[in-house]
XYZ file of C-alpha atoms in Angstrom:
776
model
C 59.594 -20.558 6.409
C 57.698 -22.381 4.194
C 59.180 -26.077 5.171
C 57.881 -25.228 8.850
C 54.824 -25.313 7.461
C 55.138 -27.867 5.689
C 55.871 -30.007 8.213
C 52.848 -29.624 10.206
C 50.894 -29.829 7.568
C 52.042 -33.616 5.424
C 52.450 -34.702 9.917
C 48.842 -36.625 9.343
C 50.861 -37.904 6.371
C 54.866 -38.868 7.469
C 54.244 -42.705 8.469
C 53.377 -43.148 5.116
C 55.709 -41.740 3.855
C 58.603 -43.510 6.695
C 56.711 -46.579 5.822
C 58.764 -45.769 2.414
C 62.034 -44.678 3.373
C 63.415 -43.392 6.929
C 66.118 -41.625 7.331
C 68.191 -41.571 10.529
C 67.767 -38.575 13.532
C 71.269 -37.198 12.065
C 70.081 -37.505 8.623
C 66.440 -35.504 9.664
C 68.314 -32.776 12.355
C 70.761 -31.982 9.306
C 68.090 -31.907 7.024
C 66.139 -29.301 8.694
C 68.781 -26.957 10.045
C 71.703 -26.371 7.125
C 71.186 -23.611 5.520
C 70.419 -23.941 1.761
C 71.817 -21.030 0.682
C 75.266 -22.400 2.018
C 74.948 -24.622 -0.801
C 74.387 -22.587 -3.759
C 77.773 -21.419 -5.438
C 77.266 -19.071 -7.475
C 80.701 -19.338 -9.154
C 79.088 -22.599 -11.036
C 79.353 -21.681 -14.978
C 81.311 -18.762 -15.540
C 83.832 -20.096 -17.354
C 83.525 -21.914 -20.688
C 80.541 -19.573 -21.483
C 77.808 -20.463 -18.899
C 77.692 -16.714 -18.582
C 76.246 -16.833 -15.254
C 77.194 -14.218 -12.900
C 78.486 -14.571 -9.579
C 77.169 -11.246 -7.788
C 74.195 -10.024 -5.415
C 70.279 -10.298 -6.066
C 67.195 -11.264 -4.731
C 64.754 -13.833 -6.724
C 63.494 -12.189 -9.576
C 65.083 -8.570 -8.928
C 65.542 -5.736 -10.541
C 69.266 -5.714 -10.146
C 72.442 -8.148 -10.565
C 74.887 -5.794 -8.766
C 78.024 -8.043 -10.086
C 81.353 -7.705 -11.314
C 82.957 -7.403 -15.309
C 85.670 -8.517 -15.523
C 85.966 -7.568 -20.011
C 83.967 -10.975 -20.692
C 81.104 -9.748 -23.179
C 78.585 -11.245 -20.864
C 79.890 -9.918 -17.958
C 82.521 -12.059 -15.729
C 84.691 -14.544 -16.858
C 86.474 -16.764 -13.979
C 89.727 -16.839 -16.154
C 90.284 -13.191 -16.485
C 91.746 -11.768 -13.324
C 90.889 -7.665 -13.367
C 87.576 -6.271 -12.555
C 86.329 -2.979 -14.637
C 83.451 -1.918 -12.464
C 80.521 -3.490 -10.546
C 77.449 -3.208 -12.791
C 74.375 -2.888 -12.260
C 72.511 -5.615 -14.647
C 73.697 -8.601 -15.646
C 70.769 -12.213 -16.987
C 72.355 -15.402 -15.852
C 73.485 -17.052 -19.312
C 72.683 -15.486 -22.223
C 75.012 -16.030 -25.029
C 74.859 -11.874 -26.726
C 76.325 -9.198 -24.778
C 73.728 -7.537 -22.818
C 73.479 -5.044 -19.852
C 76.839 -4.466 -17.693
C 75.497 -0.841 -17.005
C 76.964 1.836 -14.760
C 80.021 0.159 -13.875
C 81.101 1.146 -10.054
C 84.804 0.882 -9.146
C 86.866 1.873 -6.223
C 90.148 3.101 -5.847
C 92.723 5.470 -4.284
C 94.713 7.805 -5.346
C 94.384 10.692 -8.410
C 91.705 9.651 -11.277
C 93.235 10.308 -14.604
C 91.755 7.050 -16.490
C 88.353 7.292 -18.189
C 88.709 3.838 -20.150
C 87.645 1.031 -17.382
C 89.958 -1.299 -19.701
C 92.865 0.790 -18.409
C 91.761 1.007 -14.527
C 90.156 -1.728 -13.982
C 91.644 -3.563 -10.665
C 93.642 -7.027 -10.461
C 92.126 -9.017 -7.725
C 92.930 -12.705 -6.581
C 89.819 -15.923 -6.337
C 91.520 -16.629 -2.938
C 90.431 -12.686 -2.191
C 86.843 -13.423 -3.644
C 84.050 -14.934 -1.899
C 80.262 -15.145 -3.541
C 76.866 -16.585 -1.895
C 73.190 -15.602 -2.702
C 72.219 -11.899 -2.189
C 76.197 -11.187 -1.373
C 79.775 -10.860 -3.023
C 83.271 -9.742 -1.577
C 86.565 -9.450 -2.940
C 90.102 -7.674 -2.372
C 90.888 -5.525 -4.823
C 94.406 -5.237 -5.365
C 94.567 -1.682 -4.796
C 94.022 -2.853 -0.720
C 90.309 -1.600 -1.395
C 87.339 -4.891 0.084
C 84.846 -4.308 -2.339
C 81.303 -5.999 -0.949
C 77.732 -5.729 -2.404
C 74.359 -6.730 -1.432
C 70.892 -6.122 -2.973
C 67.062 -5.357 -3.021
C 64.139 -5.520 -5.079
C 65.690 -2.639 -7.229
C 68.487 -1.509 -5.188
C 71.996 -2.542 -5.867
C 74.062 -1.776 -1.907
C 77.792 -1.704 -1.972
C 80.084 -0.994 0.342
C 83.404 -0.176 0.046
C 86.526 -0.675 2.568
C 89.381 1.256 1.322
C 92.530 1.545 2.675
C 93.717 4.661 5.120
C 94.076 7.654 2.203
C 92.870 10.672 1.670
C 92.242 9.695 -1.449
C 89.399 7.003 -1.586
C 87.571 7.241 -4.923
C 84.238 5.323 -6.417
C 84.019 5.917 -10.296
C 80.498 6.032 -11.988
C 80.768 5.143 -15.469
C 77.316 5.567 -17.338
C 79.087 5.819 -20.777
C 80.470 2.064 -21.061
C 78.739 -1.149 -20.261
C 77.836 -5.109 -22.129
C 76.501 -3.603 -24.717
C 76.422 -0.580 -26.944
C 76.009 2.443 -25.356
C 74.152 4.940 -27.216
C 74.879 7.858 -25.225
C 74.623 8.897 -21.511
C 74.020 11.900 -18.908
C 75.982 11.888 -15.570
C 74.779 14.200 -12.761
C 76.350 14.858 -9.360
C 73.591 16.454 -7.316
C 75.061 17.520 -4.029
C 77.513 15.905 -2.196
C 75.447 12.119 -1.268
C 74.106 11.942 -4.503
C 74.722 11.141 -8.604
C 72.187 10.983 -11.339
C 72.524 9.220 -14.473
C 70.328 7.952 -17.345
C 72.286 5.563 -19.799
C 70.462 4.733 -23.520
C 72.318 1.335 -24.801
C 71.306 -1.380 -27.316
C 71.819 -4.017 -29.618
C 71.413 -8.099 -27.849
C 72.522 -10.076 -30.727
C 71.408 -8.843 -34.170
C 69.393 -6.124 -32.199
C 69.634 -2.355 -32.399
C 66.509 -1.184 -30.660
C 67.365 1.103 -27.830
C 66.550 1.153 -24.091
C 67.440 3.609 -21.246
C 67.773 2.559 -17.481
C 67.904 5.467 -14.919
C 69.618 5.141 -11.819
C 70.370 7.722 -9.155
C 73.251 6.166 -5.949
C 73.178 7.466 -2.107
C 76.060 7.458 -0.586
C 75.340 7.135 3.410
C 78.167 9.729 3.546
C 79.134 13.840 1.843
C 82.148 13.001 -0.283
C 85.590 15.806 -0.505
C 85.725 16.183 -4.179
C 83.807 15.531 -7.559
C 85.059 15.497 -10.550
C 82.656 14.262 -14.063
C 84.678 12.397 -17.049
C 83.807 12.197 -21.122
C 86.256 10.487 -23.194
C 89.308 11.106 -21.767
C 88.901 14.752 -20.464
C 88.407 14.755 -16.748
C 87.308 17.662 -15.503
C 87.752 18.291 -11.615
C 84.968 19.581 -9.712
C 82.701 19.661 -12.343
C 78.824 18.299 -12.024
C 77.474 16.827 -15.172
C 78.337 15.591 -18.418
C 76.090 14.031 -21.466
C 75.760 12.848 -24.954
C 77.429 9.740 -26.578
C 81.233 8.355 -25.226
C 82.462 7.423 -21.981
C 80.605 9.531 -20.029
C 81.056 9.367 -15.896
C 81.392 10.888 -12.695
C 83.550 10.178 -9.622
C 83.673 11.896 -5.955
C 86.319 11.338 -3.165
C 86.087 10.394 -0.117
C 88.841 10.958 3.057
C 89.510 7.839 4.549
C 92.201 8.550 6.843
C 89.416 7.681 9.140
C 86.463 6.151 8.609
C 87.330 3.578 6.027
C 83.881 2.489 4.987
C 81.740 4.431 2.432
C 78.384 2.596 1.483
C 76.222 3.263 -1.609
C 72.941 2.438 -2.726
C 72.331 2.520 -6.675
C 68.639 2.246 -7.724
C 67.530 1.478 -11.163
C 63.916 2.222 -12.995
C 63.420 1.824 -16.751
C 60.889 4.369 -16.517
C 62.070 7.928 -15.584
C 64.253 9.256 -13.109
C 61.286 9.940 -10.250
C 60.488 6.036 -10.454
C 64.845 5.473 -9.483
C 64.336 7.841 -6.191
C 60.726 5.979 -5.351
C 63.028 2.600 -5.382
C 65.600 4.351 -3.565
C 63.176 5.811 -0.961
C 62.465 1.794 -0.612
C 65.537 0.363 0.675
C 67.378 3.876 2.699
C 67.118 3.446 6.207
C 68.374 0.051 7.144
C 72.513 -0.867 7.011
C 74.572 -3.431 4.577
C 74.560 -5.877 7.489
C 70.580 -5.524 7.208
C 70.003 -5.901 3.491
C 72.289 -8.707 3.078
C 70.727 -10.737 6.034
C 67.016 -9.782 4.096
C 68.609 -11.426 0.613
C 69.680 -14.257 2.524
C 66.237 -15.143 4.200
C 64.612 -13.726 0.615
C 66.934 -17.107 -0.741
C 66.865 -19.308 1.870
C 63.100 -19.154 2.019
C 63.010 -19.620 -1.588
C 65.574 -22.457 -1.830
C 63.451 -24.087 1.277
C 60.639 -25.005 -1.239
C 62.337 -28.389 -2.428
C 64.221 -30.313 0.766
C 66.354 -32.713 -0.649
C 67.966 -36.239 1.430
C 70.810 -38.311 -0.076
C 73.022 -37.837 -2.609
C 76.944 -36.285 -1.983
C 77.470 -32.750 -1.298
C 78.696 -32.334 -4.522
C 75.257 -33.891 -5.970
C 73.634 -31.641 -2.986
C 75.496 -28.399 -4.070
C 75.059 -28.299 -7.953
C 71.163 -28.832 -7.782
C 70.486 -26.099 -5.054
C 72.774 -24.273 -7.220
C 70.411 -24.980 -9.786
C 67.689 -24.432 -8.212
C 68.865 -20.647 -7.198
C 69.696 -19.910 -11.032
C 66.313 -21.239 -11.808
C 64.542 -17.710 -9.910
C 67.086 -15.111 -11.617
C 64.507 -14.215 -14.193
C 62.338 -12.857 -15.401
C 63.053 -9.684 -13.847
C 61.250 -6.769 -11.821
C 60.451 -4.503 -14.384
C 58.216 -2.147 -12.238
C 59.177 0.372 -10.116
C 57.451 0.653 -6.536
C 54.720 2.476 -7.433
C 53.645 -0.005 -9.577
C 55.095 2.007 -13.230
C 56.482 0.893 -15.644
C 57.717 1.572 -19.480
C 55.307 -0.686 -21.850
C 56.585 -1.867 -24.871
C 54.382 0.456 -26.389
C 57.576 3.062 -25.055
C 54.817 4.786 -23.098
C 54.168 4.861 -19.129
C 51.316 2.421 -17.803
C 50.893 1.075 -14.139
C 50.733 -1.959 -13.193
C 47.444 -2.935 -11.119
C 46.933 -5.734 -8.838
C 50.452 -7.210 -9.898
C 54.174 -7.099 -10.416
C 55.280 -6.525 -14.193
C 58.285 -8.716 -14.795
C 60.074 -8.155 -18.308
C 63.426 -10.027 -20.135
C 61.861 -12.776 -21.856
C 64.141 -15.970 -23.241
C 60.973 -17.655 -24.251
C 63.085 -20.014 -26.937
C 65.166 -20.985 -24.355
C 62.419 -21.253 -20.898
C 59.600 -22.932 -23.056
C 60.222 -25.671 -21.994
C 62.044 -26.123 -18.514
C 62.203 -23.195 -16.975
C 58.184 -22.114 -17.152
C 57.358 -24.875 -16.165
C 59.447 -25.097 -12.123
C 58.203 -21.423 -11.508
C 54.912 -22.522 -12.718
C 55.577 -26.078 -10.481
C 57.342 -24.335 -7.618
C 56.811 -20.210 -7.675
C 52.916 -19.575 -8.950
C 51.960 -16.568 -7.581
C 55.455 -14.824 -9.279
C 54.312 -16.857 -12.538
C 51.002 -15.991 -13.280
C 52.181 -11.899 -12.667
C 54.671 -12.963 -14.845
C 52.245 -14.350 -17.692
C 50.010 -11.227 -17.189
C 52.517 -9.215 -17.486
C 53.501 -11.251 -21.430
C 49.819 -10.154 -21.985
C 50.297 -6.757 -21.060
C 53.360 -6.935 -23.597
C 50.406 -8.009 -26.304
C 47.786 -5.147 -25.472
C 50.681 -2.226 -24.750
C 52.614 -3.125 -28.087
C 50.659 -4.943 -30.200
C 51.888 -8.815 -30.832
C 53.165 -10.877 -28.266
C 56.357 -11.234 -27.736
C 59.553 -13.367 -29.105
C 62.590 -12.686 -27.117
C 61.773 -9.510 -24.868
C 65.134 -7.423 -23.444
C 63.674 -4.833 -21.103
C 61.089 -2.391 -22.867
C 61.916 -3.226 -26.204
C 61.506 -6.777 -28.678
C 65.057 -7.775 -29.664
C 63.490 -11.092 -32.435
C 66.120 -13.199 -31.398
C 65.594 -17.011 -31.990
C 63.125 -18.349 -33.982
C 60.122 -19.856 -33.905
C 56.719 -19.200 -31.821
C 57.871 -19.640 -28.248
C 55.195 -17.517 -26.624
C 52.240 -20.092 -27.026
C 53.908 -22.664 -25.172
C 54.869 -20.764 -22.476
C 51.078 -19.408 -22.355
C 49.488 -22.518 -23.183
C 51.918 -23.839 -20.325
C 50.515 -20.998 -18.045
C 47.278 -22.042 -18.239
C 47.195 -25.615 -18.813
C 49.484 -24.911 -14.727
C 46.352 -23.442 -13.543
C 48.098 -20.176 -13.906
C 45.647 -17.914 -16.010
C 42.441 -17.958 -14.619
C 39.866 -15.626 -14.988
C 42.274 -14.888 -18.299
C 42.363 -17.568 -19.964
C 39.681 -15.738 -22.907
C 41.828 -12.587 -22.897
C 45.087 -15.193 -23.810
C 43.697 -17.333 -25.580
C 42.775 -14.068 -28.233
C 46.726 -13.078 -27.918
C 47.681 -16.414 -29.201
C 45.308 -16.893 -32.022
C 46.321 -13.246 -33.323
C 49.592 -14.245 -33.513
C 49.390 -18.168 -34.765
C 47.192 -16.896 -37.756
C 48.702 -13.873 -38.508
C 52.216 -12.016 -38.992
C 52.570 -8.184 -37.583
C 52.491 -5.348 -39.447
C 55.485 -4.492 -41.170
C 56.123 -1.061 -39.394
C 55.675 -2.640 -35.761
C 58.925 -4.300 -34.407
C 57.605 -7.557 -33.884
C 58.147 -10.388 -36.434
C 56.185 -12.953 -35.055
C 55.427 -16.056 -37.100
C 58.003 -14.164 -39.753
C 57.054 -16.781 -42.087
C 53.665 -17.183 -40.909
C 51.915 -16.711 -44.860
C 53.855 -20.013 -46.438
C 53.568 -22.050 -43.246
C 49.534 -21.236 -43.728
C 49.375 -21.820 -46.978
C 51.803 -24.338 -48.073
C 52.089 -26.562 -44.517
C 55.829 -25.273 -44.038
C 58.172 -22.801 -43.419
C 60.805 -22.299 -46.513
C 64.622 -22.131 -45.642
C 65.870 -19.139 -48.042
C 69.286 -18.597 -47.510
C 70.541 -15.892 -47.102
C 66.686 -13.684 -47.708
C 67.470 -9.807 -46.049
C 66.192 -9.370 -43.100
C 63.125 -7.628 -42.513
C 63.453 -6.342 -39.795
C 66.563 -6.270 -36.566
C 67.040 -9.694 -34.722
C 66.382 -13.618 -36.631
C 64.733 -14.404 -39.668
C 62.550 -17.732 -39.441
C 63.158 -17.608 -43.410
C 67.165 -18.489 -42.392
C 65.449 -21.745 -40.067
C 62.712 -23.107 -42.445
C 63.134 -26.793 -41.354
C 63.493 -26.414 -37.213
C 60.847 -23.623 -37.299
C 58.318 -25.988 -39.508
C 58.588 -28.167 -36.259
C 58.388 -25.240 -34.002
C 55.797 -23.607 -35.187
C 53.742 -27.485 -35.178
C 54.773 -27.697 -31.410
C 53.436 -24.328 -31.408
C 49.907 -25.080 -32.952
C 49.398 -28.426 -30.653
C 49.523 -26.646 -27.947
C 46.902 -23.976 -28.886
C 44.741 -26.820 -30.160
C 44.460 -28.094 -26.665
C 43.535 -24.699 -24.839
C 41.481 -24.146 -27.059
C 39.449 -27.580 -26.788
C 39.899 -27.022 -23.310
C 37.590 -23.617 -23.592
C 35.224 -24.346 -25.698
C 36.708 -23.222 -29.097
C 36.052 -26.539 -30.758
C 36.209 -25.567 -34.107
C 39.530 -23.411 -33.707
C 40.266 -26.810 -31.405
C 40.530 -28.509 -35.091
C 42.321 -26.553 -37.050
C 44.876 -25.973 -35.096
C 45.053 -29.891 -33.801
C 45.301 -30.687 -38.323
C 48.523 -27.943 -38.288
C 50.369 -29.609 -35.637
C 51.121 -32.319 -38.380
C 52.747 -29.559 -40.557
C 56.035 -31.685 -38.907
C 55.461 -34.248 -41.412
C 56.082 -31.037 -44.625
C 59.403 -31.501 -44.014
C 60.027 -34.742 -43.143
C 62.217 -36.679 -46.206
C 60.884 -40.002 -47.021
C 64.086 -41.447 -49.013
C 66.196 -39.680 -46.133
C 64.189 -40.746 -42.607
C 64.997 -37.247 -41.194
C 63.301 -33.715 -41.244
C 64.962 -30.938 -44.029
C 64.440 -27.894 -44.871
C 62.220 -27.337 -47.828
C 62.826 -23.928 -50.609
C 60.448 -21.471 -51.196
C 59.196 -23.897 -54.545
C 59.025 -26.995 -51.868
C 61.817 -28.465 -52.908
C 64.031 -29.926 -50.405
C 67.269 -28.009 -49.572
C 70.874 -28.267 -48.562
C 73.127 -31.648 -47.854
C 70.993 -35.060 -47.529
C 73.313 -35.880 -44.869
C 71.437 -34.815 -41.986
C 74.968 -34.068 -39.395
C 75.405 -31.264 -41.940
C 71.282 -30.220 -42.767
C 70.631 -26.650 -42.956
C 67.913 -24.912 -42.405
C 67.834 -26.017 -38.777
C 68.578 -23.017 -36.516
C 71.371 -23.934 -33.857
C 71.655 -27.502 -34.541
C 71.387 -30.226 -37.088
C 68.576 -32.934 -38.184
C 69.910 -35.158 -35.953
C 69.120 -32.961 -32.798
C 65.473 -31.424 -34.003
C 64.335 -35.147 -35.156
C 62.326 -35.747 -31.989
C 60.861 -32.222 -31.138
C 57.656 -33.104 -32.167
C 56.534 -33.737 -28.544
C 52.836 -33.642 -29.470
C 53.279 -36.788 -32.103
C 56.615 -38.784 -31.337
C 54.269 -42.384 -31.880
C 53.920 -40.387 -35.478
C 57.439 -39.882 -35.340
C 58.677 -43.046 -35.121
C 56.253 -44.347 -37.387
C 57.684 -42.090 -40.333
C 61.500 -43.721 -38.701
C 59.875 -46.753 -39.140
C 58.525 -47.701 -35.631
C 59.841 -49.283 -32.346
C 62.894 -51.050 -33.403
C 64.072 -48.509 -35.684
C 63.640 -45.413 -33.833
C 65.233 -47.154 -30.408
C 68.076 -47.861 -33.317
C 68.161 -44.262 -34.027
C 68.115 -43.288 -30.435
C 70.706 -45.324 -29.571
C 72.806 -43.948 -32.512
C 72.224 -40.227 -31.310
C 73.485 -41.333 -27.526
C 75.810 -43.516 -28.371
C 74.704 -46.006 -25.822
C 76.717 -48.454 -26.022
C 80.001 -46.362 -25.179
C 77.731 -44.499 -22.365
C 76.724 -48.213 -20.485
C 80.351 -48.413 -20.196
C 81.217 -44.689 -19.555
C 78.495 -42.149 -18.759
C 80.804 -39.622 -18.044
C 83.028 -39.646 -20.740
C 80.446 -40.406 -23.180
C 78.724 -36.912 -21.653
C 82.537 -34.904 -21.943
C 83.656 -36.084 -24.429
C 80.917 -37.540 -27.394
C 78.353 -35.310 -27.257
C 79.685 -32.433 -25.872
C 81.796 -30.416 -28.557
C 82.082 -26.850 -27.537
C 79.232 -24.474 -26.242
C 78.409 -22.844 -29.623
C 79.354 -26.249 -31.622
C 75.708 -26.396 -33.178
C 76.370 -27.690 -36.208
C 78.181 -30.506 -38.035
C 77.182 -33.336 -35.293
C 74.722 -36.217 -35.443
C 74.920 -36.616 -31.734
C 73.550 -35.228 -28.745
C 73.745 -31.467 -27.994
C 73.170 -31.221 -23.936
C 74.678 -27.902 -23.616
C 71.987 -26.459 -26.073
C 68.040 -26.374 -25.849
C 66.687 -28.170 -29.342
C 66.862 -31.915 -27.771
C 66.432 -30.982 -24.518
C 64.104 -33.376 -24.410
C 65.472 -35.865 -26.306
C 66.537 -38.541 -24.170
C 62.949 -38.891 -22.615
C 62.261 -40.174 -26.356
C 62.925 -43.968 -24.753
C 59.520 -43.109 -22.599
C 57.409 -43.503 -25.909
C 59.860 -46.452 -27.246
C 58.999 -48.443 -24.689
C 62.278 -48.729 -23.209
C 62.248 -46.348 -20.342
C 65.534 -47.459 -18.320
C 67.428 -46.228 -21.578
C 65.694 -42.281 -20.621
C 67.438 -43.087 -17.802
C 70.395 -44.003 -18.429
C 70.572 -41.594 -20.831
C 69.554 -38.527 -18.248
C 72.018 -39.686 -15.420
C 74.489 -39.217 -18.141
C 74.263 -35.611 -18.557
C 73.670 -35.013 -15.300
C 77.298 -35.589 -14.638
C 78.300 -32.785 -16.856
C 76.599 -30.035 -13.842
C 79.672 -30.133 -11.475
C 80.755 -27.347 -8.674
C 83.493 -25.639 -10.303
C 83.484 -22.511 -12.531
C 82.629 -24.910 -15.923
C 79.930 -26.922 -14.299
C 77.585 -25.747 -15.955
C 77.104 -27.229 -20.008
C 75.962 -23.931 -22.098
C 74.545 -21.286 -21.422
C 72.092 -21.232 -18.877
C 69.792 -19.028 -20.849
C 67.713 -17.523 -17.976
C 67.689 -20.663 -16.012
C 66.872 -23.109 -18.339
C 69.623 -25.560 -18.507
C 69.721 -24.721 -14.626
C 65.986 -26.241 -14.883
C 66.422 -29.094 -16.515
C 68.796 -30.232 -13.984
C 66.467 -29.678 -11.187
C 63.503 -31.733 -13.415
C 65.679 -34.255 -14.557
C 67.452 -34.468 -10.672
C 63.979 -34.854 -8.818
C 62.780 -37.459 -11.712
C 59.557 -35.552 -13.093
C 60.212 -33.985 -16.312
C 58.126 -31.101 -18.206
C 57.976 -33.941 -22.153
C 55.446 -31.971 -23.841
C 56.150 -28.034 -23.027
C 53.180 -26.304 -23.285
C 50.843 -29.507 -21.924
C 50.725 -31.347 -18.654
C 52.617 -33.850 -19.125
C 55.690 -35.246 -16.965
C 57.605 -37.758 -17.314
C 58.922 -39.776 -14.982
C 62.814 -41.165 -14.687
C 64.464 -42.183 -11.536
C 65.561 -39.795 -9.281
C 68.622 -38.791 -7.963
C 68.309 -38.436 -4.202
C 66.983 -40.828 -2.076
C 63.701 -38.402 -0.985
C 62.632 -34.749 -2.550
C 59.813 -32.934 -0.321
C 58.025 -30.166 -2.333
C 56.344 -27.315 -1.146
C 53.448 -26.662 -3.470
C 51.157 -23.915 -3.046
C 47.705 -24.870 -1.788
C 45.782 -22.684 -3.749
C 47.330 -24.446 -7.142
C 47.890 -28.013 -5.505
C 45.281 -28.747 -2.517
C 47.888 -31.085 -0.346
C 50.351 -28.848 -0.203
C 53.574 -30.952 -1.176
C 54.560 -33.836 -3.435
C 56.876 -35.983 -1.755
C 59.473 -38.251 -4.007
C 60.885 -40.999 -2.523
C 63.185 -43.281 -4.087
C 65.251 -45.225 -1.538
C 68.859 -46.103 -2.479
C 68.983 -44.749 -5.558
C 72.505 -44.867 -6.644
C 74.768 -44.768 -9.850
C 74.542 -48.833 -9.712
C 70.470 -48.802 -8.181
C 68.714 -46.380 -10.940
C 66.405 -48.764 -12.951
C 62.744 -48.030 -12.245
C 61.329 -51.203 -10.390
C 57.545 -49.961 -9.479
C 56.324 -46.634 -8.964
C 53.770 -45.928 -6.364
C 50.877 -42.883 -6.613
C 49.551 -41.856 -2.919
C 50.539 -45.988 -2.528
C 48.143 -47.368 -5.933
C 50.813 -48.590 -7.922
C 51.110 -47.478 -11.264
C 52.767 -48.080 -15.123
C 52.522 -45.088 -17.110
C 55.401 -43.243 -17.655
C 53.794 -40.204 -17.050
C 51.486 -38.189 -15.063
C 49.692 -35.423 -16.182
C 49.780 -31.398 -13.588
C 45.890 -32.448 -12.717
C 47.391 -35.904 -11.181
C 49.755 -33.731 -9.325
C 47.665 -31.294 -8.468
C 46.155 -34.291 -6.465
C 49.106 -35.947 -5.186
C 51.091 -36.333 -2.140
C 53.521 -39.289 -2.825
C 55.345 -40.387 -5.876
C 57.046 -43.147 -4.500
C 59.952 -45.158 -6.839
C 61.514 -48.364 -5.998
C 65.329 -48.545 -7.427
C 67.160 -51.455 -8.958
C 70.786 -52.475 -10.154
C 68.664 -53.616 -13.630
C 65.984 -52.448 -16.000
C 62.447 -53.747 -15.256
C 59.131 -54.548 -17.147
C 57.612 -51.171 -15.566
C 56.795 -48.962 -18.450
C 57.147 -50.921 -21.285
C 53.849 -51.606 -21.829
C 51.758 -49.930 -25.124
C 49.908 -47.939 -23.448
C 52.232 -45.750 -20.863
C 53.533 -43.739 -23.080
C 52.575 -40.582 -22.741
C 49.794 -38.920 -25.201
C 49.548 -38.277 -29.111
C 48.132 -34.367 -28.741
C 46.679 -34.888 -32.694
């Protein structure tokens, strides 16, 4: 375990740390022997549109084998029938995708081909889940168990005694739109499929997955179906509509059937290669392998203090942060590129599934910190998208661009990778791709939209809001969100300016830095809020910032702080620190929050998982204002950041409703992890980390020595609690520290970050030079 190595590495520094916080012997023993996987609850977020899934997967695995209950993104805790256990699920997305090849065990005659009709009832009392494992007893009496390897899903079904124990493999139905499918029964143990689907949100581009399922013993009967027509003894079916196969076993003696399904986005051979990599081990051994993989990953963060609920929500969030992006290359290194051709990844693993508009704010930074080797391969994969397909992605699923969401999220994603040292040897390659993206627009005949409104933005300093403009390509249009797009482009320009400066491209750096101030072009001095401008340059839409138009999934209230590159400038536009603090207090309902933090978070801030508009309050369920609680670090009131962050943390609970909005491939989960530790990326795309009070007495992070020479970081806040939540002092490696942020360069050299806390706000972090820097 990495934790054991960390203990040996840090033995010499233990005396200094123990002077700050010394747990009892019992606490220490518990901290180092408990299985962290036992603290993870995969059911968190499976109700009220968190859109997580409870099934089996491994860190960054290609396969997420999980039950589908009829909800558009997979599993809904309130539903009571399982349609099948399918191979692909993205954690927390807001649009239907995945659900390929739902497989369901049944008994008796096969008479139905629609999984909504043959779905099996179940009870939550007969269900359990943990990292890498899922089990449920169906109403039919069949017990289903699931586990996974990196590229396969493994099923074990225990039937009641029957001569008609069936396994249904449905290639023609999924969570997304099924275009066509083919099913072939190759022999008395093997079924192969190819499935072409499309339709993520407004995207219509098709992609194909290939599967092969191998059973551990021969089946006694078989058949296929197309639409409602069942063909006993059939071996092949193909075309649009419902296609599937069933295989039947005699379970009067041996009642257990095991099956391994391999997935490939390349071809049938790729599925065979992936299947071979998982053969020869029993279900129980593979389940233990999956648990150990998760234990090793979670073991990089050890916390002390906090109650059971706090530890469960924390480690469950850490778990979800490691679910994506997903392995895209097969065991032989081949992958399907965005040019729809087959390529081979050499010297790295190719990853796919990019919810960049979300993850650039939190999750990518967490992976860069705790999983830098994988994070480097992910960044290289994004560069391969540019090389293979001709442009950088916006929101990618499998081998296609969906163009979902707006702005330019790939720039802060890659500049963050650069700032965290993940692009060693590839810096200029990355910079060329980013410069092309920042200064141009993809060709009309490509599937990309890139910075769709870039021509107007470069010419006039803003992206126009053109209501009802026809979509040029499937997906979202930047022209429909001109105000927020301008802010997003300007943020990206600021981060690219920092990368250009670091690489010695000083003319480019000055040019992008000047563009980073374009946020001012959409600032309406009459309302002192950001506001959309039409094609003629006039402010448009309602003046009321709570009912503003031209903002993507938010209002002017929620976007007003999305200028992390220059909060000092924004504060000046608003009217100074007092005016900014008054507005922040109104935004967070701060007076009410002090009296009832949890009630304010749940009843004032939260208006529903998709209630993005007509609001003047903080929305902790969505991405645009995730950084907003940390704005107080720039207005001289860091204690209010702690108040707001700790109130928001109450929204993370240990039940099915314990997720705040769509998790969006770990974005919300990573917010929880960082905010609980007391270290948050306040300038996404650049190496600035805001400080706030941790919720644990001690956190030990194991860090990769190639990037962090000390091999780890210990964060302490002895006695932290709901009452004693205010920072009194901060010390870095024993030295007094008065700023409200640290840099990535500081983190690389740091061994201990020590907070002392108290029941009242202090003067810490209130000096004029304590605030995070402006990057203009």
